[in-house]
Amino acid sequence: MNKPQPPSTSNFIKQIIDADLASGKHKSIVTRFPPEPNGYLHFGHAKSIALNYGLAQLYGGKCNLRFDDTNPEKEETEYVESILEMVKWLGYDYGTALYASDYFDFMYRAAELLISEGHAYVDSQSAEQVQLNRGSFSEPGKNSPDRDRKIDDNLTLFREMRDGQHADGTHVLRARIDMASPNINMRDPTLYRIKRATHHRTGDKWCIYPMYTYAHPIEDAVEGVTHSLCTLEFEDQRPFYDWLLGKLADGGLLKRPLPQQIEFARVNLTYVVLSKRKLIQLVAEGHVDGWDDPRMPTLAGARRRGYTPEGFKLFAERIGVSKANQVIEFSVLEDCMREHLNEVAPRRMAVLDPVKLVIENYPQGQEEMMEVPNHPQKPDWGKRQVPFARELWIEREDYQEVPVKGYFRLFPGNTVRLRYAYVVKCIGYDKATDTVRCEVLADSRSGTDGANKYKVKGNIHWVSVKHAHEAHVHLYDRVFKESLAQGLEHLNPDSKRTIAARLEPSLREARQDAAVQFERHGYFVADSSDASTFNRTVSLRDTWATANSP
RNA sequence: UGGGGAGUCGCCAAGUUGGUUAAGGCACCGGAUUUUGAUUCCGGCAUUCGUAGGUUCGAGUCCUACCUCCCCAGCCA
């Protein structure tokens, strides 16, 4: 299927890059994906990853995977490993992962340079005083009494801070900019704090750690990042980003051209919550079964659910990038997954809500093998043998005692085709045994010449009772029932249902990473922690059901 | 309240220097094909660009005022 690709549309970031390349400011581009290893990656990160790596690929540049590990209290190796694994799963080759902590020495030297040139000072106010003196939206801040400390004294104090001679919280290094700036981020932001915490990589080497605000621009510059893409909430930070890098370049520590920070809107999805606080709550309070629960909007959960990297890439392209706050309908993500899965998932038959069907004129004890294509649109995928017999499981909703208008499946007197097998006529339903009664029509076996003379609208799947593989199937629904879910009060109590299904025998050997389509149902994968159960990734579109639901 | 952003079809999103009928995708609605009420295919889907004025032969694009929404006062990122 090589249908025309949608024209890759322009966006404001590409335009900036195009201009920078055209003007000769950069010969090639470098982007970066800079997670803090303090949690698990989620759908929002997938957008950022696709954006950064996608741009690098498009322009023949490169994208660094860099851990922004400047706050040892919140970061752990476990998260580093999980992030690495998920980026790889998404299909991006990050080469060697980089760490902000590898630049701690450089950052320290840069801080001394700033102090030496009068651009930074050690502030010995308490945190409360600092906050008080910062002012507010309507009032300018007040200068710290330490703001005019002598350079040498600043240097001495800062070194003592580094050497562990001062207690946590007693001093802080601040940039010396403008306490009256209308942009609060420019009111002498904090650069370094004293924090006696063991870092997951540098151990106890340091007891002072740089703040994000200070560290991030330096990380970008050191790596030669050309375009530093981040989310909208950092817009107010950009003046400081430029201020810092400018000072360090003036001081000879950094080379121009300097990286440019560009902000874009983060993605929001209906029925999904992405804030770390709320995700933690879901896990901690047991509303889901862990961070990789298939209902979680984490990449680990997505993988287990059967979502695919290709689906995420499609999603990223489809939602685009801009500065307007986007709230994407969750169905867009689902549709992206369907689009990819439709191409790669072999078809199988599975009855999820079984009711017995008996073909009364089919010989007792007789069995036949039916030839069933693995993908009707892809004959080269071959066929498989599926056993057929007198007693079958069919879907309960494929029979109606009194059919609603437009219903063309089984009801007394109607004929349907048992997919890839025979055409049968419904003769009734036996209440005592909960069995749908049918008789097979002569000469109607699928694949034979006679089969085509029967024109039936209904076409239902089945599984032989005798040969059925019984397995559990998890049916997942959205975790939140409100489209703009805020919290637990919007929880969907039925987000997970487990059913005992009857599967065609070939499903006994399902691979855990291989998607299959249960025909007329949706896409499923064997669960990664329990291969005998299947997870529903996403259902098929069902215009009949949606049109007939209340 | 000061500062920084954003407002184009139900949801995204092109539209850059003002110039014929406002891209495209998703959704939706028709219709065709179909042994998945799936897929695929074909057709339809904004006299209008947050609002109100103004400039102009001509404005989503320029000017003015206003409205709405988001972000910022961590020694978090």
mmCIF file with all atom_site columns, C-alpha atoms in Angstrom, chain A residues 30 120 179 187 219 229 358 386 473 509:
data_model
loop_
_atom_site.group_PDB
_atom_site.id
_atom_site.type_symbol
_atom_site.label_atom_id
_atom_site.label_alt_id
_atom_site.label_comp_id
_atom_site.label_asym_id
_atom_site.label_entity_id
_atom_site.label_seq_id
_atom_site.pdbx_PDB_ins_code
_atom_site.Cartn_x
_atom_site.Cartn_y
_atom_site.Cartn_z
_atom_site.occupancy
_atom_site.B_iso_or_equiv
_atom_site.pdbx_formal_charge
_atom_site.auth_seq_id
_atom_site.auth_comp_id
_atom_site.auth_asym_id
_atom_site.auth_atom_id
_atom_site.pdbx_PDB_model_num
ATOM 1  C CA . VAL A 1 30  ? 22.120  19.409  16.570 1.00 0.00 ? 30  VAL A CA 1
ATOM 2  C CA . ALA A 1 120 ? 27.434  36.331  40.234 1.00 0.00 ? 120 ALA A CA 1
ATOM 3  C CA . MET A 1 179 ? 16.097  42.661  41.013 1.00 0.00 ? 179 MET A CA 1
ATOM 4  C CA . ARG A 1 187 ? 15.705  38.834  39.435 1.00 0.00 ? 187 ARG A CA 1
ATOM 5  C CA . GLU A 1 219 ? 24.805  21.631  28.563 1.00 0.00 ? 219 GLU A CA 1
ATOM 6  C CA . LEU A 1 229 ? 13.563  22.674  21.850 1.00 0.00 ? 229 LEU A CA 1
ATOM 7  C CA . VAL A 1 358 ? -24.875 -26.299 16.742 1.00 0.00 ? 358 VAL A CA 1
ATOM 8  C CA . VAL A 1 386 ? -8.462  -24.031 11.218 1.00 0.00 ? 386 VAL A CA 1
ATOM 9  C CA . VAL A 1 473 ? -8.180  -11.552 27.504 1.00 0.00 ? 473 VAL A CA 1
ATOM 10 C CA . GLU A 1 509 ? 1.751   -20.168 20.125 1.00 0.00 ? 509 GLU A CA 1
#
